[in-house]
Amino acid sequence: MTRMPHRRHAAGFVVAACLLALAACSGQEYPNTTFTANSDLNVAVNALWDRFLFMATIVFIVVESLLIFTVVRFRAKPGAPMPKQIHGNHKLEIVWTLIPVLILIPLAVPTVKTIFKTQAEAPAGSLQVEVYGHQWWWEFRYPQYGVTTANELYLPTGKTVNFTLRTVDVLHSFWTPGLGGKRDLITNKTNHLWYTPNADLAEQVFNGFCTEYCGSSHANMRLRVYTVKPENFESWAAHQKDAADGSPALVAAQKTADSLAKKAPVKAAIVPAPAPVMNAGYVFPADKLKPHNIPRTPIPAKITFDDALLANGSAVAGHDLVTNIANIGKAPCLTCHVIKGEGAMLNLSDNNAKGPNLTHVGTRHTFAGGLFPSNPSNLARWIKNAQVMKPGATMNTFGIGEYSPMMKAKVTAGLSDKEIADIVAYLMTLK
Ligand code: CUA
């Protein structure tokens, strides 16, 4: 009688465990699961998983049944004789060595086949993407298109993509669970990974992660993969390879061209001057981002910024701060960041730039290694004190009077909030 409560507890535990197990089968979304058939790589790996699970279940049932049978049948009873001993029985030992071999063959053959298939060279004609790991963000280059971007990867559906994986510093690992992976980025070595996102994945977003511990912001090294229709990919890439159309430099050049056209003889005056092209090419629509794709990193309360300034930020003044060599001491952005069409005198290229390429930063939905949603308010705080926004960030602290954890000092010569608002206004034109 005294044992009953224990039994009830045990029964309650079993019911709770079953309910928990069943909860995993509910229709809820598991956005970061690998158990999807979104790419040829995931299909191949999941087929192996299914086979292993099936075989392992049979082995488990057989072994556990024999174990339970043995325990019950041969348990010690008072006065019972010693059961028959089989130590040193060669026949039995050969049998129970051969059985695992026979079980392992149907597992080993498909495993080796899958390894050879997925480690082979990517099919000819694949889209080439060079992935560079940085502490702590991702650089993506499309050598066939002349495009360099950061943290957000556009992939056309139904086309094989061949990733060339390198790191500029320590080890990282590239993983987008919903599409396939993961593979390490190893110092002084080039790794490869390829897969084909399914043709029916248009306008989907997949979260990606760094999965090799790489320092203080390892957990803050994230990425997004946008799978888009091939024609949208072409539109995106065609625009991303050039300087941003919205940049004040280009708009100013267009204005000069327009006014020259107006001053020209009558014949030219009746031809309407071409309007500045403000088409940003295809950009992944923000309303297609699901809640799990939008970062929710808290903004540190100690970075204060008057958001009202952002409404009146001057892109022209911001452009001057960033690109005028006279301001390089105050806003040395172009010593670390490439903005195509700007800063030619600094001779900076993607190969020696320390920070993300900002040519089309205004088209990105996230920044800082996918850590924050890209909006003026967050960008302003980032410029003001990136080191407080993200542990270990190597970007300078620029806000006057801000404490820089890296320099262990307050910033005396830096940017005022007004100047930061101007720079943000300029960055937002880079579409
Ligand atoms: Cu990069 Cu962890």
PDB file of N, CA and C in Angstrom, residues 144-236:
ATOM      1  N   GLN A 144      30.964  35.525 -60.590  1.00  0.00           N
ATOM      2  CA  GLN A 144      30.411  35.560 -61.950  1.00  0.00           C
ATOM      3  C   GLN A 144      29.619  36.851 -62.190  1.00  0.00           C
ATOM      4  N   TYR A 145      29.266  37.549 -61.107  1.00  0.00           N
ATOM      5  CA  TYR A 145      28.437  38.749 -61.233  1.00  0.00           C
ATOM      6  C   TYR A 145      29.142  40.019 -60.768  1.00  0.00           C
ATOM      7  N   GLY A 146      30.312  39.871 -60.138  1.00  0.00           N
ATOM      8  CA  GLY A 146      31.010  41.050 -59.626  1.00  0.00           C
ATOM      9  C   GLY A 146      30.305  41.682 -58.442  1.00  0.00           C
ATOM     10  N   VAL A 147      29.602  40.848 -57.665  1.00  0.00           N
ATOM     11  CA  VAL A 147      28.839  41.367 -56.523  1.00  0.00           C
ATOM     12  C   VAL A 147      29.504  40.932 -55.223  1.00  0.00           C
ATOM     13  N   THR A 148      29.576  41.860 -54.268  1.00  0.00           N
ATOM     14  CA  THR A 148      30.024  41.511 -52.917  1.00  0.00           C
ATOM     15  C   THR A 148      28.988  42.024 -51.938  1.00  0.00           C
ATOM     16  N   THR A 149      28.581  41.166 -51.016  1.00  0.00           N
ATOM     17  CA  THR A 149      27.595  41.585 -50.033  1.00  0.00           C
ATOM     18  C   THR A 149      27.929  40.942 -48.689  1.00  0.00           C
ATOM     19  N   ALA A 150      27.103  41.215 -47.687  1.00  0.00           N
ATOM     20  CA  ALA A 150      27.410  40.713 -46.351  1.00  0.00           C
ATOM     21  C   ALA A 150      26.167  40.190 -45.652  1.00  0.00           C
ATOM     22  N   ASN A 151      26.322  39.066 -45.004  1.00  0.00           N
ATOM     23  CA  ASN A 151      25.322  38.500 -44.071  1.00  0.00           C
ATOM     24  C   ASN A 151      24.000  38.068 -44.704  1.00  0.00           C
ATOM     25  N   GLU A 152      23.710  38.535 -45.911  1.00  0.00           N
ATOM     26  CA  GLU A 152      22.460  38.144 -46.567  1.00  0.00           C
ATOM     27  C   GLU A 152      22.792  37.590 -47.944  1.00  0.00           C
ATOM     28  N   LEU A 153      22.378  36.336 -48.126  1.00  0.00           N
ATOM     29  CA  LEU A 153      22.765  35.592 -49.315  1.00  0.00           C
ATOM     30  C   LEU A 153      21.522  35.404 -50.184  1.00  0.00           C
ATOM     31  N   TYR A 154      21.615  35.792 -51.450  1.00  0.00           N
ATOM     32  CA  TYR A 154      20.513  35.552 -52.389  1.00  0.00           C
ATOM     33  C   TYR A 154      20.872  34.327 -53.221  1.00  0.00           C
ATOM     34  N   LEU A 155      19.950  33.372 -53.302  1.00  0.00           N
ATOM     35  CA  LEU A 155      20.184  32.189 -54.128  1.00  0.00           C
ATOM     36  C   LEU A 155      18.995  31.968 -55.051  1.00  0.00           C
ATOM     37  N   PRO A 156      19.267  31.703 -56.346  1.00  0.00           N
ATOM     38  CA  PRO A 156      18.161  31.392 -57.249  1.00  0.00           C
ATOM     39  C   PRO A 156      17.662  29.974 -56.987  1.00  0.00           C
ATOM     40  N   THR A 157      16.369  29.767 -57.057  1.00  0.00           N
ATOM     41  CA  THR A 157      15.816  28.432 -56.816  1.00  0.00           C
ATOM     42  C   THR A 157      16.147  27.524 -58.005  1.00  0.00           C
ATOM     43  N   GLY A 158      16.292  26.255 -57.713  1.00  0.00           N
ATOM     44  CA  GLY A 158      16.485  25.261 -58.771  1.00  0.00           C
ATOM     45  C   GLY A 158      17.864  25.288 -59.409  1.00  0.00           C
ATOM     46  N   LYS A 159      18.777  26.094 -58.881  1.00  0.00           N
ATOM     47  CA  LYS A 159      20.120  26.143 -59.472  1.00  0.00           C
ATOM     48  C   LYS A 159      21.151  25.734 -58.422  1.00  0.00           C
ATOM     49  N   THR A 160      22.084  24.884 -58.840  1.00  0.00           N
ATOM     50  CA  THR A 160      23.104  24.434 -57.896  1.00  0.00           C
ATOM     51  C   THR A 160      24.035  25.586 -57.561  1.00  0.00           C
ATOM     52  N   VAL A 161      24.298  25.741 -56.263  1.00  0.00           N
ATOM     53  CA  VAL A 161      25.239  26.768 -55.840  1.00  0.00           C
ATOM     54  C   VAL A 161      26.455  26.080 -55.233  1.00  0.00           C
ATOM     55  N   ASN A 162      27.635  26.533 -55.676  1.00  0.00           N
ATOM     56  CA  ASN A 162      28.880  25.958 -55.181  1.00  0.00           C
ATOM     57  C   ASN A 162      29.553  26.980 -54.283  1.00  0.00           C
ATOM     58  N   PHE A 163      29.617  26.683 -52.985  1.00  0.00           N
ATOM     59  CA  PHE A 163      30.242  27.599 -52.045  1.00  0.00           C
ATOM     60  C   PHE A 163      31.724  27.283 -51.930  1.00  0.00           C
ATOM     61  N   THR A 164      32.541  28.318 -52.042  1.00  0.00           N
ATOM     62  CA  THR A 164      33.966  28.195 -51.771  1.00  0.00           C
ATOM     63  C   THR A 164      34.174  28.855 -50.418  1.00  0.00           C
ATOM     64  N   LEU A 165      34.592  28.071 -49.437  1.00  0.00           N
ATOM     65  CA  LEU A 165      34.583  28.553 -48.050  1.00  0.00           C
ATOM     66  C   LEU A 165      35.993  28.865 -47.561  1.00  0.00           C
ATOM     67  N   ARG A 166      36.168  30.110 -47.136  1.00  0.00           N
ATOM     68  CA  ARG A 166      37.476  30.528 -46.608  1.00  0.00           C
ATOM     69  C   ARG A 166      37.256  31.395 -45.377  1.00  0.00           C
ATOM     70  N   THR A 167      38.299  31.510 -44.560  1.00  0.00           N
ATOM     71  CA  THR A 167      38.215  32.430 -43.431  1.00  0.00           C
ATOM     72  C   THR A 167      39.390  33.397 -43.492  1.00  0.00           C
ATOM     73  N   VAL A 168      39.152  34.620 -43.047  1.00  0.00           N
ATOM     74  CA  VAL A 168      40.250  35.586 -43.030  1.00  0.00           C
ATOM     75  C   VAL A 168      40.933  35.603 -41.669  1.00  0.00           C
ATOM     76  N   ASP A 169      40.326  34.939 -40.675  1.00  0.00           N
ATOM     77  CA  ASP A 169      40.950  34.934 -39.351  1.00  0.00           C
ATOM     78  C   ASP A 169      40.914  33.529 -38.740  1.00  0.00           C
ATOM     79  N   VAL A 170      39.999  33.289 -37.813  1.00  0.00           N
ATOM     80  CA  VAL A 170      39.979  32.003 -37.098  1.00  0.00           C
ATOM     81  C   VAL A 170      39.008  31.037 -37.793  1.00  0.00           C
ATOM     82  N   LEU A 171      38.824  29.863 -37.205  1.00  0.00           N
ATOM     83  CA  LEU A 171      37.905  28.885 -37.780  1.00  0.00           C
ATOM     84  C   LEU A 171      36.460  29.335 -37.577  1.00  0.00           C
ATOM     85  N   HIS A 172      35.654  29.166 -38.598  1.00  0.00           N
ATOM     86  CA  HIS A 172      34.211  29.374 -38.506  1.00  0.00           C
ATOM     87  C   HIS A 172      33.563  28.157 -39.160  1.00  0.00           C
ATOM     88  N   SER A 173      32.244  28.083 -39.088  1.00  0.00           N
ATOM     89  CA  SER A 173      31.561  27.007 -39.795  1.00  0.00           C
ATOM     90  C   SER A 173      30.244  27.521 -40.351  1.00  0.00           C
ATOM     91  N   PHE A 174      30.004  27.203 -41.609  1.00  0.00           N
ATOM     92  CA  PHE A 174      28.877  27.749 -42.359  1.00  0.00           C
ATOM     93  C   PHE A 174      27.726  26.740 -42.317  1.00  0.00           C
ATOM     94  N   TRP A 175      26.595  27.189 -41.786  1.00  0.00           N
ATOM     95  CA  TRP A 175      25.487  26.248 -41.666  1.00  0.00           C
ATOM     96  C   TRP A 175      24.138  26.936 -41.852  1.00  0.00           C
ATOM     97  N   THR A 176      23.396  26.461 -42.822  1.00  0.00           N
ATOM     98  CA  THR A 176      22.017  26.884 -43.015  1.00  0.00           C
ATOM     99  C   THR A 176      21.180  25.609 -42.927  1.00  0.00           C
ATOM    100  N   PRO A 177      20.710  25.276 -41.711  1.00  0.00           N
ATOM    101  CA  PRO A 177      20.109  23.961 -41.504  1.00  0.00           C
ATOM    102  C   PRO A 177      19.001  23.622 -42.506  1.00  0.00           C
ATOM    103  N   GLY A 178      18.183  24.585 -42.852  1.00  0.00           N
ATOM    104  CA  GLY A 178      17.050  24.316 -43.735  1.00  0.00           C
ATOM    105  C   GLY A 178      17.454  23.948 -45.155  1.00  0.00           C
ATOM    106  N   LEU A 179      18.692  24.251 -45.537  1.00  0.00           N
ATOM    107  CA  LEU A 179      19.117  23.994 -46.913  1.00  0.00           C
ATOM    108  C   LEU A 179      20.258  22.985 -47.003  1.00  0.00           C
ATOM    109  N   GLY A 180      21.032  22.857 -45.943  1.00  0.00           N
ATOM    110  CA  GLY A 180      22.127  21.878 -45.983  1.00  0.00           C
ATOM    111  C   GLY A 180      23.401  22.455 -45.418  1.00  0.00           C
ATOM    112  N   GLY A 181      24.334  21.645 -45.198  1.00  0.00           N
ATOM    113  CA  GLY A 181      25.606  22.030 -44.592  1.00  0.00           C
ATOM    114  C   GLY A 181      25.890  20.985 -43.547  1.00  0.00           C
ATOM    115  N   LYS A 182      26.653  21.209 -42.556  1.00  0.00           N
ATOM    116  CA  LYS A 182      27.443  22.381 -42.327  1.00  0.00           C
ATOM    117  C   LYS A 182      28.867  22.111 -42.747  1.00  0.00           C
ATOM    118  N   ARG A 183      29.664  23.144 -42.985  1.00  0.00           N
ATOM    119  CA  ARG A 183      31.048  22.890 -43.361  1.00  0.00           C
ATOM    120  C   ARG A 183      31.947  23.977 -42.785  1.00  0.00           C
ATOM    121  N   ASP A 184      33.132  23.566 -42.340  1.00  0.00           N
ATOM    122  CA  ASP A 184      34.037  24.484 -41.665  1.00  0.00           C
ATOM    123  C   ASP A 184      34.777  25.397 -42.639  1.00  0.00           C
ATOM    124  N   LEU A 185      35.071  26.578 -42.149  1.00  0.00           N
ATOM    125  CA  LEU A 185      35.948  27.522 -42.853  1.00  0.00           C
ATOM    126  C   LEU A 185      37.272  27.436 -42.113  1.00  0.00           C
ATOM    127  N   ILE A 186      38.288  26.931 -42.807  1.00  0.00           N
ATOM    128  CA  ILE A 186      39.543  26.596 -42.135  1.00  0.00           C
ATOM    129  C   ILE A 186      40.650  27.520 -42.612  1.00  0.00           C
ATOM    130  N   THR A 187      41.427  28.013 -41.647  1.00  0.00           N
ATOM    131  CA  THR A 187      42.522  28.923 -41.953  1.00  0.00           C
ATOM    132  C   THR A 187      43.495  28.284 -42.944  1.00  0.00           C
ATOM    133  N   ASN A 188      43.875  29.032 -43.969  1.00  0.00           N
ATOM    134  CA  ASN A 188      44.841  28.590 -44.996  1.00  0.00           C
ATOM    135  C   ASN A 188      44.378  27.359 -45.764  1.00  0.00           C
ATOM    136  N   LYS A 189      43.067  27.171 -45.831  1.00  0.00           N
ATOM    137  CA  LYS A 189      42.558  26.036 -46.609  1.00  0.00           C
ATOM    138  C   LYS A 189      41.244  26.477 -47.240  1.00  0.00           C
ATOM    139  N   THR A 190      40.966  25.950 -48.414  1.00  0.00           N
ATOM    140  CA  THR A 190      39.695  26.270 -49.059  1.00  0.00           C
ATOM    141  C   THR A 190      38.798  25.042 -49.003  1.00  0.00           C
ATOM    142  N   ASN A 191      37.616  25.221 -48.470  1.00  0.00           N
ATOM    143  CA  ASN A 191      36.647  24.136 -48.407  1.00  0.00           C
ATOM    144  C   ASN A 191      35.521  24.385 -49.411  1.00  0.00           C
ATOM    145  N   HIS A 192      34.785  23.322 -49.714  1.00  0.00           N
ATOM    146  CA  HIS A 192      33.676  23.480 -50.658  1.00  0.00           C
ATOM    147  C   HIS A 192      32.416  22.838 -50.104  1.00  0.00           C
ATOM    148  N   LEU A 193      31.316  23.346 -50.579  1.00  0.00           N
ATOM    149  CA  LEU A 193      30.003  22.784 -50.224  1.00  0.00           C
ATOM    150  C   LEU A 193      29.074  23.165 -51.366  1.00  0.00           C
ATOM    151  N   TRP A 194      28.266  22.221 -51.796  1.00  0.00           N
ATOM    152  CA  TRP A 194      27.292  22.620 -52.824  1.00  0.00           C
ATOM    153  C   TRP A 194      25.953  21.955 -52.582  1.00  0.00           C
ATOM    154  N   TYR A 195      24.915  22.648 -52.985  1.00  0.00           N
ATOM    155  CA  TYR A 195      23.562  22.092 -52.959  1.00  0.00           C
ATOM    156  C   TYR A 195      22.681  22.873 -53.915  1.00  0.00           C
ATOM    157  N   THR A 196      21.495  22.342 -54.125  1.00  0.00           N
ATOM    158  CA  THR A 196      20.546  22.982 -55.038  1.00  0.00           C
ATOM    159  C   THR A 196      19.262  23.271 -54.277  1.00  0.00           C
ATOM    160  N   PRO A 197      18.947  24.526 -54.008  1.00  0.00           N
ATOM    161  CA  PRO A 197      17.657  24.807 -53.366  1.00  0.00           C
ATOM    162  C   PRO A 197      16.522  24.380 -54.303  1.00  0.00           C
ATOM    163  N   ASN A 198      15.501  23.762 -53.761  1.00  0.00           N
ATOM    164  CA  ASN A 198      14.397  23.279 -54.595  1.00  0.00           C
ATOM    165  C   ASN A 198      13.780  24.401 -55.429  1.00  0.00           C
ATOM    166  N   ALA A 199      13.221  23.987 -56.559  1.00  0.00           N
ATOM    167  CA  ALA A 199      12.648  24.972 -57.488  1.00  0.00           C
ATOM    168  C   ALA A 199      11.423  25.675 -56.899  1.00  0.00           C
ATOM    169  N   ASP A 200      10.778  25.054 -55.889  1.00  0.00           N
ATOM    170  CA  ASP A 200       9.541  25.653 -55.366  1.00  0.00           C
ATOM    171  C   ASP A 200       9.778  26.517 -54.121  1.00  0.00           C
ATOM    172  N   LEU A 201      10.992  26.991 -53.926  1.00  0.00           N
ATOM    173  CA  LEU A 201      11.293  27.739 -52.696  1.00  0.00           C
ATOM    174  C   LEU A 201      11.300  29.257 -52.899  1.00  0.00           C
ATOM    175  N   ALA A 202      10.630  29.755 -53.935  1.00  0.00           N
ATOM    176  CA  ALA A 202      10.692  31.187 -54.221  1.00  0.00           C
ATOM    177  C   ALA A 202      10.243  32.000 -53.018  1.00  0.00           C
ATOM    178  N   GLU A 203      11.039  33.054 -52.726  1.00  0.00           N
ATOM    179  CA  GLU A 203      10.750  33.991 -51.625  1.00  0.00           C
ATOM    180  C   GLU A 203      10.593  33.312 -50.271  1.00  0.00           C
ATOM    181  N   GLN A 204      11.562  32.452 -49.983  1.00  0.00           N
ATOM    182  CA  GLN A 204      11.658  31.862 -48.644  1.00  0.00           C
ATOM    183  C   GLN A 204      12.926  32.405 -47.987  1.00  0.00           C
ATOM    184  N   VAL A 205      12.934  32.386 -46.670  1.00  0.00           N
ATOM    185  CA  VAL A 205      14.124  32.839 -45.937  1.00  0.00           C
ATOM    186  C   VAL A 205      14.581  31.715 -45.021  1.00  0.00           C
ATOM    187  N   PHE A 206      15.875  31.494 -44.993  1.00  0.00           N
ATOM    188  CA  PHE A 206      16.438  30.480 -44.101  1.00  0.00           C
ATOM    189  C   PHE A 206      17.469  31.132 -43.189  1.00  0.00           C
ATOM    190  N   ASN A 207      17.381  30.820 -41.927  1.00  0.00           N
ATOM    191  CA  ASN A 207      18.370  31.328 -40.986  1.00  0.00           C
ATOM    192  C   ASN A 207      19.640  30.494 -41.095  1.00  0.00           C
ATOM    193  N   GLY A 208      20.773  31.168 -40.965  1.00  0.00           N
ATOM    194  CA  GLY A 208      22.043  30.451 -40.969  1.00  0.00           C
ATOM    195  C   GLY A 208      22.879  30.884 -39.786  1.00  0.00           C
ATOM    196  N   PHE A 209      23.859  30.065 -39.466  1.00  0.00           N
ATOM    197  CA  PHE A 209      24.627  30.292 -38.239  1.00  0.00           C
ATOM    198  C   PHE A 209      26.092  29.956 -38.459  1.00  0.00           C
ATOM    199  N   CYS A 210      26.926  30.530 -37.602  1.00  0.00           N
ATOM    200  CA  CYS A 210      28.292  30.047 -37.471  1.00  0.00           C
ATOM    201  C   CYS A 210      28.233  28.941 -36.422  1.00  0.00           C
ATOM    202  N   THR A 211      28.781  27.767 -36.737  1.00  0.00           N
ATOM    203  CA  THR A 211      28.679  26.659 -35.789  1.00  0.00           C
ATOM    204  C   THR A 211      30.043  26.151 -35.344  1.00  0.00           C
ATOM    205  N   GLU A 212      31.022  27.042 -35.392  1.00  0.00           N
ATOM    206  CA  GLU A 212      32.330  26.680 -34.854  1.00  0.00           C
ATOM    207  C   GLU A 212      32.720  27.829 -33.938  1.00  0.00           C
ATOM    208  N   TYR A 213      33.008  27.525 -32.674  1.00  0.00           N
ATOM    209  CA  TYR A 213      33.286  28.603 -31.729  1.00  0.00           C
ATOM    210  C   TYR A 213      34.440  29.470 -32.231  1.00  0.00           C
ATOM    211  N   CYS A 214      34.183  30.785 -32.346  1.00  0.00           N
ATOM    212  CA  CYS A 214      35.159  31.659 -32.994  1.00  0.00           C
ATOM    213  C   CYS A 214      35.408  32.930 -32.205  1.00  0.00           C
ATOM    214  N   GLY A 215      35.043  32.937 -30.917  1.00  0.00           N
ATOM    215  CA  GLY A 215      35.345  34.119 -30.116  1.00  0.00           C
ATOM    216  C   GLY A 215      34.105  34.719 -29.490  1.00  0.00           C
ATOM    217  N   SER A 216      34.283  35.925 -28.950  1.00  0.00           N
ATOM    218  CA  SER A 216      33.251  36.471 -28.064  1.00  0.00           C
ATOM    219  C   SER A 216      31.898  36.673 -28.740  1.00  0.00           C
ATOM    220  N   SER A 217      31.871  36.930 -30.043  1.00  0.00           N
ATOM    221  CA  SER A 217      30.570  37.116 -30.690  1.00  0.00           C
ATOM    222  C   SER A 217      30.224  35.960 -31.635  1.00  0.00           C
ATOM    223  N   HIS A 218      30.718  34.779 -31.318  1.00  0.00           N
ATOM    224  CA  HIS A 218      30.396  33.594 -32.120  1.00  0.00           C
ATOM    225  C   HIS A 218      28.884  33.432 -32.298  1.00  0.00           C
ATOM    226  N   ALA A 219      28.152  33.635 -31.179  1.00  0.00           N
ATOM    227  CA  ALA A 219      26.693  33.480 -31.242  1.00  0.00           C
ATOM    228  C   ALA A 219      26.045  34.604 -32.040  1.00  0.00           C
ATOM    229  N   ASN A 220      26.813  35.667 -32.303  1.00  0.00           N
ATOM    230  CA  ASN A 220      26.265  36.823 -33.028  1.00  0.00           C
ATOM    231  C   ASN A 220      26.727  36.848 -34.472  1.00  0.00           C
ATOM    232  N   MET A 221      27.072  35.691 -35.003  1.00  0.00           N
ATOM    233  CA  MET A 221      27.551  35.598 -36.378  1.00  0.00           C
ATOM    234  C   MET A 221      26.520  34.801 -37.170  1.00  0.00           C
ATOM    235  N   ARG A 222      25.509  35.531 -37.606  1.00  0.00           N
ATOM    236  CA  ARG A 222      24.376  34.850 -38.241  1.00  0.00           C
ATOM    237  C   ARG A 222      24.242  35.302 -39.684  1.00  0.00           C
ATOM    238  N   LEU A 223      23.400  34.592 -40.407  1.00  0.00           N
ATOM    239  CA  LEU A 223      23.163  34.995 -41.794  1.00  0.00           C
ATOM    240  C   LEU A 223      21.731  34.651 -42.181  1.00  0.00           C
ATOM    241  N   ARG A 224      21.305  35.222 -43.283  1.00  0.00           N
ATOM    242  CA  ARG A 224      19.997  34.892 -43.843  1.00  0.00           C
ATOM    243  C   ARG A 224      20.226  34.428 -45.277  1.00  0.00           C
ATOM    244  N   VAL A 225      19.500  33.410 -45.689  1.00  0.00           N
ATOM    245  CA  VAL A 225      19.534  33.008 -47.095  1.00  0.00           C
ATOM    246  C   VAL A 225      18.155  33.272 -47.687  1.00  0.00           C
ATOM    247  N   TYR A 226      18.125  34.068 -48.740  1.00  0.00           N
ATOM    248  CA  TYR A 226      16.879  34.332 -49.458  1.00  0.00           C
ATOM    249  C   TYR A 226      16.881  33.483 -50.727  1.00  0.00           C
ATOM    250  N   THR A 227      15.938  32.563 -50.840  1.00  0.00           N
ATOM    251  CA  THR A 227      15.826  31.797 -52.078  1.00  0.00           C
ATOM    252  C   THR A 227      14.778  32.499 -52.941  1.00  0.00           C
ATOM    253  N   VAL A 228      15.193  32.900 -54.124  1.00  0.00           N
ATOM    254  CA  VAL A 228      14.331  33.735 -54.973  1.00  0.00           C
ATOM    255  C   VAL A 228      14.243  33.153 -56.380  1.00  0.00           C
ATOM    256  N   LYS A 229      13.206  33.571 -57.116  1.00  0.00           N
ATOM    257  CA  LYS A 229      13.048  33.109 -58.505  1.00  0.00           C
ATOM    258  C   LYS A 229      14.279  33.512 -59.311  1.00  0.00           C
ATOM    259  N   PRO A 230      14.717  32.662 -60.258  1.00  0.00           N
ATOM    260  CA  PRO A 230      15.930  32.977 -61.024  1.00  0.00           C
ATOM    261  C   PRO A 230      15.895  34.374 -61.646  1.00  0.00           C
ATOM    262  N   GLU A 231      14.724  34.805 -62.158  1.00  0.00           N
ATOM    263  CA  GLU A 231      14.696  36.143 -62.798  1.00  0.00           C
ATOM    264  C   GLU A 231      14.884  37.245 -61.745  1.00  0.00           C
ATOM    265  N   ASN A 232      14.388  37.016 -60.534  1.00  0.00           N
ATOM    266  CA  ASN A 232      14.592  38.005 -59.475  1.00  0.00           C
ATOM    267  C   ASN A 232      16.054  38.035 -59.035  1.00  0.00           C
ATOM    268  N   PHE A 233      16.661  36.860 -59.028  1.00  0.00           N
ATOM    269  CA  PHE A 233      18.081  36.807 -58.679  1.00  0.00           C
ATOM    270  C   PHE A 233      18.894  37.619 -59.691  1.00  0.00           C
ATOM    271  N   GLU A 234      18.591  37.430 -60.982  1.00  0.00           N
ATOM    272  CA  GLU A 234      19.330  38.155 -62.028  1.00  0.00           C
ATOM    273  C   GLU A 234      19.141  39.660 -61.857  1.00  0.00           C
ATOM    274  N   SER A 235      17.910  40.067 -61.551  1.00  0.00           N
ATOM    275  CA  SER A 235      17.617  41.492 -61.363  1.00  0.00           C
ATOM    276  C   SER A 235      18.405  42.035 -60.173  1.00  0.00           C
ATOM    277  N   TRP A 236      18.409  41.283 -59.077  1.00  0.00           N
ATOM    278  CA  TRP A 236      19.143  41.691 -57.874  1.00  0.00           C
ATOM    279  C   TRP A 236      20.636  41.827 -58.184  1.00  0.00           C
TER     280      TRP A 236
END
